[in-house]
Amino acid sequence: MEQQFKRNIMITGGAGFIGSHVVRLFVNKYPDYHIINVDKLTYAGNLANLKDIENQPNYTFVKADICDFDTMRQLMEQHHIDGIIHLAAESHVDRSIRDPFTFAHTNVMGTLSLLQAAKTTWEALPEGYEGKRFYHISTDEVYGALELTDPEGIESPFTTKASSEHHHAYGSKFFTEDLKYQPHSPYSASKASSDHFVRAFHDTYGMPTIVTNCSNNYGPYQFPEKLIPLFINNIRHRKPLPVYGEGLNVRDWLYVVDHARAIDLIFHEGKVADTYNIGGFNEWKNIDIVKVLINTTDRLLGRAEGEDMNLITHVTDRKGHDMRYAIDSRKLQRELGWEPSLQFEEGIEKTVRWYLDNQDWLDNVTSGNYQRYYEEMYSKR
Ligand code: NAD
Ligand code: TYD
């Protein structure tokens, strides 16, 4: 069957938040590519995220663990895989603080298992690495944390400004591609380690790799343990909004579809062995995001705007809480012409609307173990 397709691409973690947007984009945009989604379906992976494309003829789902080298090797051979977009990972910082082993296992050993499977498969072919690509999706958190200084810095270069009113920077320093890695959390340490392995496979064996480091994503299908979907759901149900510390930490937010668009562009046109930062020059203090979420959710629910401000509850801060993330993505704009497609206000409006319209999805993914996690995680704060 593979012969009829122009390319056979394995996307790992395709049932998760970002992965499902990447799978959807590739399946719809490239009917001549066979997209093989490999996902273990952990608590964070949901096939409901892909209902709209699951019957497409160019899509195949395989439930498998990336740490299982033999299965990865067999899948690559069986499907004549020539491109890998690797998103499968444990992704939540708070969980990594409680259970670092799982993060080292999946993120480090899983990535290594996938790299080794690709290496042995591709090196056995007559053409070797020609026409192949191993694209590893990473995070800006590997660069560590920036300080809060005067709200100034690089002007956003994008024609679509992140926001019409809100200023976009909370400091003069930004993460650039050449910055030294300084991860602080077990999550970011595991991602940093996996990035090093990917680059080592290029430098040692000549594997055509690419790494990208993206800022915080938001949008539909994000698991509601992360700030934005968790808070939208809590506002709807008038549950307390657990803001860590004073809520002054800054994150740089990008709409998930814009990340998927960047991944498509870089997969096809990015330079082998290179690194690209992806971000929208869109920094927000957590507390300001929370206020936007309350106003938007209240308005869309027909409540008085701001009626639910009293739900804000300051709780014990996260251990080792990174103060500020801020991505300089000018290289990606300069070299490949990428820009975000929408403003933050539009993205947040779409996102809140999506969660309000998809309560079934939320109820479905938060049933079972998640309830226990939530109680344990927040009862101690
Ligand atoms: P997610 O937690 O929503 O999804 C992860 C997916 O990986 C799930 O479908 C899960 O079932 C799958 N998975 C986990 N362990 C697996 C294993 N051993 N084998 C196979 N599948 C497994 O994560 P996300 O937010 O979509 O993030 C995807 C990737 O993007 C991650 O590598 C993450 O580090 C990176 N990233 C995320 C963000 C963000 O803001 N969410 C930002 C930058 C980079
Ligand atoms: P999160 O969505 O977990 O992403 P990350 O830690 O990878 O940036 O958190 C975003 C920010 O929101 C982060 O500074 C921690 C904060 N936060 C809260 O204040 N309360 C919460 O319940 C959660 C989940 C996060």
Tab-separated table of C-alpha atoms and ligand atoms in Angstrom:
chain	number	residue	atom	x	y	z
A	1	MET	CA	0.000	0.000	0.000
A	2	GLU	CA	2.879	2.344	0.892
A	3	GLN	CA	4.076	2.455	-2.713
A	4	GLN	CA	1.073	4.503	-3.779
A	5	PHE	CA	2.032	7.322	-1.433
A	6	LYS	CA	4.600	9.988	-2.168
A	7	ARG	CA	5.799	9.993	1.434
A	8	ASN	CA	5.241	7.845	4.527
A	9	ILE	CA	5.429	9.932	7.652
A	10	MET	CA	5.340	8.712	11.220
A	11	ILE	CA	3.964	11.256	13.684
A	12	THR	CA	4.484	10.237	17.315
A	13	GLY	CA	2.162	11.570	20.023
A	14	GLY	CA	-0.457	12.353	17.387
A	15	ALA	CA	-3.338	11.722	19.800
A	16	GLY	CA	-2.137	14.461	22.140
A	17	PHE	CA	-2.792	18.180	22.042
A	18	ILE	CA	-0.278	19.520	19.510
A	19	GLY	CA	0.162	16.176	17.752
A	20	SER	CA	-3.527	15.977	16.871
A	21	HIS	CA	-3.350	19.381	15.166
A	22	VAL	CA	-0.249	18.304	13.231
A	23	VAL	CA	-1.870	15.021	12.166
A	24	ARG	CA	-5.047	16.838	11.075
A	25	LEU	CA	-3.076	19.389	9.065
A	26	PHE	CA	-0.947	16.767	7.290
A	27	VAL	CA	-3.790	14.316	6.586
A	28	ASN	CA	-5.963	17.057	5.063
A	29	LYS	CA	-3.267	19.005	3.265
A	30	TYR	CA	-1.298	16.086	1.820
A	31	PRO	CA	-3.633	13.364	0.481
A	32	ASP	CA	-0.597	11.845	-1.264
A	33	TYR	CA	1.226	11.307	2.063
A	34	HIS	CA	0.510	8.344	4.310
A	35	ILE	CA	0.376	9.593	7.907
A	36	ILE	CA	1.057	6.951	10.541
A	37	ASN	CA	0.154	8.184	14.008
A	38	VAL	CA	2.018	6.246	16.712
A	39	ASP	CA	0.694	6.911	20.197
A	40	LYS	CA	0.612	4.952	23.434
A	41	LEU	CA	-2.608	6.678	24.513
A	42	THR	CA	-1.500	7.723	27.970
A	43	TYR	CA	-3.910	9.832	30.032
A	44	ALA	CA	-2.965	12.726	27.681
A	45	GLY	CA	-3.703	10.917	24.426
A	46	ASN	CA	-7.260	10.754	23.118
A	47	LEU	CA	-8.485	9.401	19.822
A	48	ALA	CA	-11.486	11.694	20.233
A	49	ASN	CA	-9.065	14.471	19.231
A	50	LEU	CA	-8.962	13.010	15.716
A	51	LYS	CA	-12.562	11.949	15.091
A	52	ASP	CA	-12.897	14.166	12.027
A	53	ILE	CA	-10.021	12.530	10.115
A	54	GLU	CA	-9.910	8.972	11.474
A	55	ASN	CA	-11.478	7.445	8.351
A	56	GLN	CA	-9.319	9.212	5.790
A	57	PRO	CA	-7.600	6.765	3.412
A	58	ASN	CA	-4.160	8.288	4.023
A	59	TYR	CA	-4.328	7.938	7.821
A	60	THR	CA	-3.329	5.007	10.039
A	61	PHE	CA	-3.326	4.871	13.827
A	62	VAL	CA	-1.021	2.477	15.695
A	63	LYS	CA	-1.202	2.144	19.464
A	64	ALA	CA	2.402	1.641	20.518
A	65	ASP	CA	5.028	2.846	22.964
A	66	ILE	CA	7.997	4.732	21.514
A	67	CYS	CA	10.188	3.107	24.197
A	68	ASP	CA	9.548	-0.268	22.535
A	69	PHE	CA	12.495	-0.344	20.139
A	70	ASP	CA	11.528	-3.569	18.337
A	71	THR	CA	8.043	-2.288	17.536
A	72	MET	CA	9.382	1.079	16.364
A	73	ARG	CA	11.894	-0.693	14.124
A	74	GLN	CA	9.229	-2.982	12.713
A	75	LEU	CA	6.775	-0.109	12.052
A	76	MET	CA	9.420	1.882	10.220
A	77	GLU	CA	10.253	-1.008	7.960
A	78	GLN	CA	6.671	-2.101	7.408
A	79	HIS	CA	5.498	1.388	6.460
A	80	HIS	CA	8.655	2.477	4.596
A	81	ILE	CA	8.861	5.508	6.855
A	82	ASP	CA	10.899	8.334	5.333
A	83	GLY	CA	9.986	11.123	7.736
A	84	ILE	CA	9.401	11.256	11.471
A	85	ILE	CA	7.804	14.116	13.366
A	86	HIS	CA	8.368	13.298	16.999
A	87	LEU	CA	5.970	14.815	19.523
A	88	ALA	CA	5.301	11.926	21.915
A	89	ALA	CA	6.353	12.961	25.410
A	90	GLU	CA	5.292	13.506	28.956
A	91	SER	CA	4.557	17.209	28.848
A	92	HIS	CA	3.284	18.565	32.167
A	93	VAL	CA	5.801	20.298	34.472
A	94	ASP	CA	3.813	19.659	37.681
A	95	ARG	CA	3.698	15.938	36.972
A	96	SER	CA	7.454	15.926	36.336
A	97	ILE	CA	8.035	17.437	39.778
A	98	ARG	CA	6.120	14.549	41.340
A	99	ASP	CA	7.368	11.752	39.098
A	100	PRO	CA	10.661	12.526	37.303
A	101	PHE	CA	11.369	8.861	36.382
A	102	THR	CA	8.472	8.680	33.955
A	103	PHE	CA	9.770	11.802	32.229
A	104	ALA	CA	13.304	10.449	31.851
A	105	HIS	CA	11.893	7.153	30.613
A	106	THR	CA	9.524	8.490	27.965
A	107	ASN	CA	11.275	11.664	26.907
A	108	VAL	CA	14.890	10.511	26.984
A	109	MET	CA	14.797	6.745	26.488
A	110	GLY	CA	11.760	6.952	24.190
A	111	THR	CA	13.468	9.478	21.934
A	112	LEU	CA	16.633	7.398	21.910
A	113	SER	CA	14.678	4.282	21.019
A	114	LEU	CA	13.049	6.104	18.094
A	115	LEU	CA	16.380	7.510	16.908
A	116	GLN	CA	18.037	4.116	17.018
A	117	ALA	CA	15.099	2.500	15.198
A	118	ALA	CA	15.323	5.171	12.474
A	119	LYS	CA	19.092	4.777	12.247
A	120	THR	CA	19.084	1.017	11.852
A	121	THR	CA	16.169	1.121	9.393
A	122	TRP	CA	17.554	3.891	7.203
A	123	GLU	CA	21.169	2.724	7.241
A	124	ALA	CA	20.025	-0.658	5.894
A	125	LEU	CA	18.530	0.956	2.764
A	126	PRO	CA	20.545	1.370	-0.444
A	127	GLU	CA	19.921	5.123	-0.458
A	128	GLY	CA	20.660	5.441	3.269
A	129	TYR	CA	19.645	8.782	4.766
A	130	GLU	CA	18.859	10.428	1.436
A	131	GLY	CA	15.354	11.907	1.418
A	132	LYS	CA	14.887	11.116	5.115
A	133	ARG	CA	14.107	13.457	7.975
A	134	PHE	CA	13.911	13.108	11.766
A	135	TYR	CA	12.148	16.166	13.170
A	136	HIS	CA	12.127	16.508	16.946
A	137	ILE	CA	9.613	18.840	18.617
A	138	SER	CA	10.994	20.520	21.701
A	139	THR	CA	10.225	23.363	24.036
A	140	ASP	CA	11.602	26.783	24.938
A	141	GLU	CA	11.799	25.578	28.554
A	142	VAL	CA	15.212	23.980	27.820
A	143	TYR	CA	16.738	27.478	27.777
A	144	GLY	CA	15.854	28.015	31.441
A	145	ALA	CA	14.205	31.158	32.760
A	146	LEU	CA	14.557	34.863	32.003
A	147	GLU	CA	14.256	37.710	34.470
A	148	LEU	CA	11.486	40.256	34.600
A	149	THR	CA	12.977	43.630	33.721
A	150	ASP	CA	11.591	46.746	32.053
A	151	PRO	CA	8.850	45.829	29.592
A	152	GLU	CA	10.872	46.507	26.511
A	153	GLY	CA	12.973	44.598	24.033
A	154	ILE	CA	12.724	43.452	20.474
A	155	GLU	CA	9.753	44.858	18.584
A	156	SER	CA	7.472	42.143	17.258
A	157	PRO	CA	8.422	41.720	13.586
A	158	PHE	CA	5.070	40.226	12.608
A	159	THR	CA	2.419	41.927	10.537
A	160	THR	CA	-0.122	40.089	12.709
A	161	LYS	CA	0.723	41.690	16.042
A	162	ALA	CA	0.125	39.368	18.943
A	163	SER	CA	-2.237	41.800	20.561
A	164	SER	CA	-3.672	45.182	19.754
A	165	GLU	CA	-3.269	46.766	23.179
A	166	HIS	CA	-1.196	44.541	25.419
A	167	HIS	CA	2.589	45.097	25.307
A	168	HIS	CA	4.426	42.018	24.196
A	169	ALA	CA	7.629	41.927	26.275
A	170	TYR	CA	8.456	41.788	29.983
A	171	GLY	CA	12.206	42.080	29.639
A	172	SER	CA	15.046	42.877	27.310
A	173	LYS	CA	16.416	39.335	26.950
A	174	PHE	CA	14.914	36.639	24.738
A	175	PHE	CA	15.652	32.986	24.003
A	176	THR	CA	17.681	32.695	20.803
A	177	GLU	CA	18.744	29.491	19.078
A	178	ASP	CA	22.396	29.799	20.141
A	179	LEU	CA	21.654	30.124	23.861
A	180	LYS	CA	23.152	27.645	26.304
A	181	TYR	CA	20.684	25.066	27.679
A	182	GLN	CA	19.813	25.656	31.345
A	183	PRO	CA	16.754	23.534	32.132
A	184	HIS	CA	15.366	23.728	35.671
A	185	SER	CA	12.427	21.323	35.937
A	186	PRO	CA	12.618	17.555	35.484
A	187	TYR	CA	10.392	18.075	32.416
A	188	SER	CA	12.716	20.589	30.766
A	189	ALA	CA	15.794	18.572	31.799
A	190	SER	CA	14.350	15.505	30.069
A	191	LYS	CA	13.498	17.499	26.939
A	192	ALA	CA	16.988	19.058	26.906
A	193	SER	CA	18.526	15.617	27.147
A	194	SER	CA	16.413	14.321	24.263
A	195	ASP	CA	17.406	17.352	22.144
A	196	HIS	CA	21.076	16.510	22.776
A	197	PHE	CA	20.533	12.911	21.660
A	198	VAL	CA	18.870	14.076	18.448
A	199	ARG	CA	21.781	16.379	17.625
A	200	ALA	CA	24.254	13.640	18.549
A	201	PHE	CA	22.630	11.339	15.961
A	202	HIS	CA	23.259	13.958	13.319
A	203	ASP	CA	26.802	14.683	14.394
A	204	THR	CA	27.778	11.035	14.878
A	205	TYR	CA	25.870	9.138	12.187
A	206	GLY	CA	24.848	11.888	9.758
A	207	MET	CA	21.116	11.457	10.397
A	208	PRO	CA	19.164	14.380	8.846
A	209	THR	CA	17.666	15.844	11.999
A	210	ILE	CA	15.937	19.105	12.845
A	211	VAL	CA	14.982	20.437	16.278
A	212	THR	CA	12.494	23.196	17.026
A	213	ASN	CA	11.843	24.855	20.367
A	214	CYS	CA	8.402	26.360	20.769
A	215	SER	CA	6.780	28.517	23.428
A	216	ASN	CA	3.565	27.676	25.347
A	217	ASN	CA	0.743	26.556	23.065
A	218	TYR	CA	-2.974	27.087	23.626
A	219	GLY	CA	-6.103	26.095	21.704
A	220	PRO	CA	-8.628	23.265	21.302
A	221	TYR	CA	-7.870	19.710	22.537
A	222	GLN	CA	-5.372	20.697	25.245
A	223	PHE	CA	-5.580	18.427	28.266
A	224	PRO	CA	-7.305	20.360	31.086
A	225	GLU	CA	-4.417	20.051	33.529
A	226	LYS	CA	-2.707	22.959	31.737
A	227	LEU	CA	-3.487	26.542	32.725
A	228	ILE	CA	-5.835	27.717	29.970
A	229	PRO	CA	-8.255	24.769	29.565
A	230	LEU	CA	-8.222	24.061	33.312
A	231	PHE	CA	-9.227	27.607	34.126
A	232	ILE	CA	-11.903	27.855	31.415
A	233	ASN	CA	-13.500	24.686	32.758
A	234	ASN	CA	-13.272	25.886	36.357
A	235	ILE	CA	-14.790	29.286	35.510
A	236	ARG	CA	-17.679	27.581	33.793
A	237	HIS	CA	-18.326	25.440	36.862
A	238	ARG	CA	-17.501	28.263	39.297
A	239	LYS	CA	-14.647	26.326	40.868
A	240	PRO	CA	-11.624	28.113	42.405
A	241	LEU	CA	-8.839	29.152	40.009
A	242	PRO	CA	-5.563	28.039	41.614
A	243	VAL	CA	-3.048	30.740	40.623
A	244	TYR	CA	0.463	29.705	41.677
A	245	GLY	CA	2.072	32.377	43.877
A	246	GLU	CA	1.307	35.944	42.889
A	247	GLY	CA	0.602	35.014	39.267
A	248	LEU	CA	3.428	37.236	38.036
A	249	ASN	CA	5.227	34.574	35.996
A	250	VAL	CA	5.333	35.298	32.296
A	251	ARG	CA	4.694	32.865	29.464
A	252	ASP	CA	4.832	33.461	25.703
A	253	TRP	CA	1.643	32.061	24.134
A	254	LEU	CA	1.126	30.723	20.616
A	255	TYR	CA	-2.082	29.396	19.058
A	256	VAL	CA	-1.576	25.671	18.465
A	257	VAL	CA	-2.585	25.803	14.790
A	258	ASP	CA	0.195	28.316	14.193
A	259	HIS	CA	2.652	25.866	15.750
A	260	ALA	CA	1.340	23.121	13.442
A	261	ARG	CA	1.762	25.460	10.442
A	262	ALA	CA	5.356	26.124	11.489
A	263	ILE	CA	6.013	22.378	11.851
A	264	ASP	CA	4.692	21.776	8.313
A	265	LEU	CA	6.937	24.512	6.907
A	266	ILE	CA	10.045	23.408	8.793
A	267	PHE	CA	9.508	19.707	8.030
A	268	HIS	CA	9.533	20.548	4.326
A	269	GLU	CA	11.897	23.501	4.083
A	270	GLY	CA	13.990	23.637	7.260
A	271	LYS	CA	17.745	23.172	7.017
A	272	VAL	CA	19.039	19.787	8.160
A	273	ALA	CA	20.881	19.846	11.511
A	274	ASP	CA	19.445	23.267	12.235
A	275	THR	CA	17.382	24.612	15.131
A	276	TYR	CA	14.458	27.025	14.906
A	277	ASN	CA	12.681	28.794	17.736
A	278	ILE	CA	8.920	29.162	17.322
A	279	GLY	CA	6.940	31.847	19.153
A	280	GLY	CA	4.575	34.732	18.537
A	281	PHE	CA	6.139	37.572	20.594
A	282	ASN	CA	3.153	37.346	22.890
A	283	GLU	CA	4.125	37.460	26.559
A	284	TRP	CA	1.546	37.530	29.316
A	285	LYS	CA	1.661	37.467	33.100
A	286	ASN	CA	-0.404	34.531	34.341
A	287	ILE	CA	-2.698	36.792	36.361
A	288	ASP	CA	-3.504	38.901	33.279
A	289	ILE	CA	-4.303	35.779	31.255
A	290	VAL	CA	-6.606	34.616	34.035
A	291	LYS	CA	-8.479	37.928	33.914
A	292	VAL	CA	-8.868	37.672	30.133
A	293	LEU	CA	-10.174	34.112	30.551
A	294	ILE	CA	-12.699	35.186	33.178
A	295	ASN	CA	-13.961	38.124	31.109
A	296	THR	CA	-14.207	36.073	27.918
A	297	THR	CA	-15.838	33.037	29.533
A	298	ASP	CA	-18.333	35.165	31.446
A	299	ARG	CA	-19.272	37.105	28.312
A	300	LEU	CA	-19.714	33.959	26.193
A	301	LEU	CA	-21.817	32.353	28.923
A	302	GLY	CA	-24.051	35.434	29.119
A	303	ARG	CA	-22.823	36.315	32.608
A	304	ALA	CA	-21.758	39.847	33.559
A	305	GLU	CA	-18.179	40.303	32.373
A	306	GLY	CA	-15.787	39.906	35.312
A	307	GLU	CA	-18.487	38.449	37.558
A	308	ASP	CA	-16.236	35.505	38.382
A	309	MET	CA	-13.094	37.422	39.435
A	310	ASN	CA	-13.685	36.203	42.986
A	311	LEU	CA	-12.758	32.672	41.860
A	312	ILE	CA	-9.078	33.698	41.694
A	313	THR	CA	-7.331	31.852	44.525
A	314	HIS	CA	-3.616	32.284	45.154
A	315	VAL	CA	-2.085	28.932	46.119
A	316	THR	CA	1.419	27.705	47.019
A	317	ASP	CA	3.841	28.376	44.210
A	318	ARG	CA	5.217	25.630	41.961
A	319	LYS	CA	8.659	24.422	43.099
A	320	GLY	CA	11.416	26.017	41.000
A	321	HIS	CA	8.791	28.008	39.061
A	322	ASP	CA	10.511	29.587	36.032
A	323	MET	CA	9.817	33.330	36.006
A	324	ARG	CA	9.710	34.254	32.333
A	325	TYR	CA	9.849	32.547	28.952
A	326	ALA	CA	10.234	34.698	25.842
A	327	ILE	CA	11.078	33.385	22.396
A	328	ASP	CA	12.900	35.253	19.674
A	329	SER	CA	11.517	33.621	16.524
A	330	ARG	CA	12.956	36.079	14.026
A	331	LYS	CA	15.179	33.423	12.438
A	332	LEU	CA	12.120	31.405	11.415
A	333	GLN	CA	10.485	34.503	9.982
A	334	ARG	CA	13.634	35.626	8.173
A	335	GLU	CA	14.630	32.252	6.713
A	336	LEU	CA	11.295	30.582	6.046
A	337	GLY	CA	8.799	33.459	6.123
A	338	TRP	CA	6.619	32.100	8.963
A	339	GLU	CA	4.230	34.397	10.832
A	340	PRO	CA	1.429	33.690	13.303
A	341	SER	CA	-1.972	33.777	11.599
A	342	LEU	CA	-4.039	35.411	14.305
A	343	GLN	CA	-4.009	37.820	17.199
A	344	PHE	CA	-4.115	36.604	20.761
A	345	GLU	CA	-7.554	38.131	21.375
A	346	GLU	CA	-8.939	36.151	18.432
A	347	GLY	CA	-7.148	32.976	19.514
A	348	ILE	CA	-8.407	33.192	23.082
A	349	GLU	CA	-11.956	33.883	21.943
A	350	LYS	CA	-11.884	30.832	19.635
A	351	THR	CA	-10.359	28.720	22.392
A	352	VAL	CA	-12.841	29.647	25.105
A	353	ARG	CA	-15.703	29.124	22.667
A	354	TRP	CA	-14.343	25.696	21.719
A	355	TYR	CA	-14.138	24.478	25.333
A	356	LEU	CA	-17.603	25.821	26.117
A	357	ASP	CA	-18.990	24.085	23.028
A	358	ASN	CA	-17.188	20.821	23.796
A	359	GLN	CA	-18.093	20.020	27.383
A	360	ASP	CA	-18.525	16.360	26.359
A	361	TRP	CA	-14.896	16.204	25.278
A	362	LEU	CA	-13.809	17.748	28.590
A	363	ASP	CA	-15.980	15.375	30.619
A	364	ASN	CA	-14.667	12.436	28.669
A	365	VAL	CA	-10.961	13.210	29.109
A	366	THR	CA	-11.309	14.210	32.759
A	367	SER	CA	-13.094	11.070	33.848
A	368	GLY	CA	-11.151	8.294	35.580
A	369	ASN	CA	-7.658	8.860	36.913
A	370	TYR	CA	-7.633	12.552	36.236
A	371	GLN	CA	-10.030	13.259	39.100
A	372	ARG	CA	-7.626	11.626	41.532
A	373	TYR	CA	-4.707	13.624	40.114
A	374	TYR	CA	-6.641	16.869	40.524
A	375	GLU	CA	-7.531	16.184	44.147
A	376	GLU	CA	-3.982	15.177	45.057
A	377	MET	CA	-2.369	17.995	43.132
A	378	TYR	CA	-4.478	20.819	44.477
A	379	SER	CA	-5.592	19.680	47.927
A	380	LYS	CA	-2.044	20.074	49.296
A	381	ARG	CA	-1.576	23.644	48.051
B	1	NAD	P1	0.425	16.044	25.317
B	1	NAD	O1	0.795	15.637	26.705
B	1	NAD	O2	-0.900	16.673	25.074
B	1	NAD	O3	0.498	14.781	24.334
B	1	NAD	C1	1.533	13.844	24.391
B	1	NAD	C2	1.121	12.634	23.562
B	1	NAD	O4	2.210	11.689	23.598
B	1	NAD	C3	-0.115	11.914	24.098
B	1	NAD	O5	-0.983	11.599	23.041
B	1	NAD	C4	0.463	10.647	24.734
B	1	NAD	O6	-0.433	9.546	24.692
B	1	NAD	C5	1.679	10.399	23.854
B	1	NAD	N1	2.711	9.593	24.522
B	1	NAD	C6	3.217	9.790	25.779
B	1	NAD	N2	4.113	8.828	26.054
B	1	NAD	C7	4.197	8.028	24.959
B	1	NAD	C8	4.964	6.872	24.635
B	1	NAD	N3	5.823	6.342	25.509
B	1	NAD	N4	4.795	6.318	23.412
B	1	NAD	C9	3.921	6.834	22.526
B	1	NAD	N5	3.150	7.909	22.784
B	1	NAD	C10	3.299	8.499	23.987
B	1	NAD	O7	1.623	16.980	24.832
B	1	NAD	P2	1.598	18.272	23.891
B	1	NAD	O8	1.326	19.461	24.697
B	1	NAD	O9	0.789	17.993	22.672
B	1	NAD	O10	3.137	18.321	23.482
B	1	NAD	C11	3.623	17.601	22.351
B	1	NAD	C12	5.109	17.832	22.218
B	1	NAD	O11	5.366	19.227	22.057
B	1	NAD	C13	5.919	17.380	23.430
B	1	NAD	O12	7.105	16.809	22.973
B	1	NAD	C14	6.177	18.668	24.192
B	1	NAD	O13	7.388	18.591	24.910
B	1	NAD	C15	6.283	19.662	23.046
B	1	NAD	N6	5.897	21.061	23.367
B	1	NAD	C16	4.719	21.335	23.989
B	1	NAD	C17	4.358	22.662	24.234
B	1	NAD	C18	3.033	23.009	24.875
B	1	NAD	O14	2.788	24.187	25.175
B	1	NAD	N7	2.116	22.085	25.070
B	1	NAD	C19	5.209	23.693	23.875
B	1	NAD	C20	6.425	23.378	23.221
B	1	NAD	C21	6.749	22.054	22.985
B	2	TYD	P1	1.292	25.303	32.304
B	2	TYD	O1	0.071	25.416	31.455
B	2	TYD	O2	1.436	24.136	33.217
B	2	TYD	O3	2.557	25.431	31.326
B	2	TYD	P2	4.159	25.547	31.667
B	2	TYD	O4	4.380	25.302	33.097
B	2	TYD	O5	4.757	24.490	30.798
B	2	TYD	O6	4.541	26.933	31.247
B	2	TYD	O7	1.395	26.613	33.205
B	2	TYD	C1	1.427	27.903	32.638
B	2	TYD	C2	1.680	28.887	33.771
B	2	TYD	O8	0.546	28.896	34.639
B	2	TYD	C3	2.874	28.526	34.649
B	2	TYD	O9	3.569	29.712	35.030
B	2	TYD	C4	2.252	27.856	35.859
B	2	TYD	C5	0.894	28.549	35.982
B	2	TYD	N1	-0.196	27.704	36.538
B	2	TYD	C6	-0.972	28.178	37.618
B	2	TYD	O10	-0.750	29.298	38.127
B	2	TYD	N2	-1.959	27.378	38.110
B	2	TYD	C7	-2.234	26.146	37.584
B	2	TYD	O11	-3.137	25.437	38.093
B	2	TYD	C8	-1.453	25.684	36.456
B	2	TYD	C9	-1.707	24.345	35.846
B	2	TYD	C10	-0.451	26.511	35.978
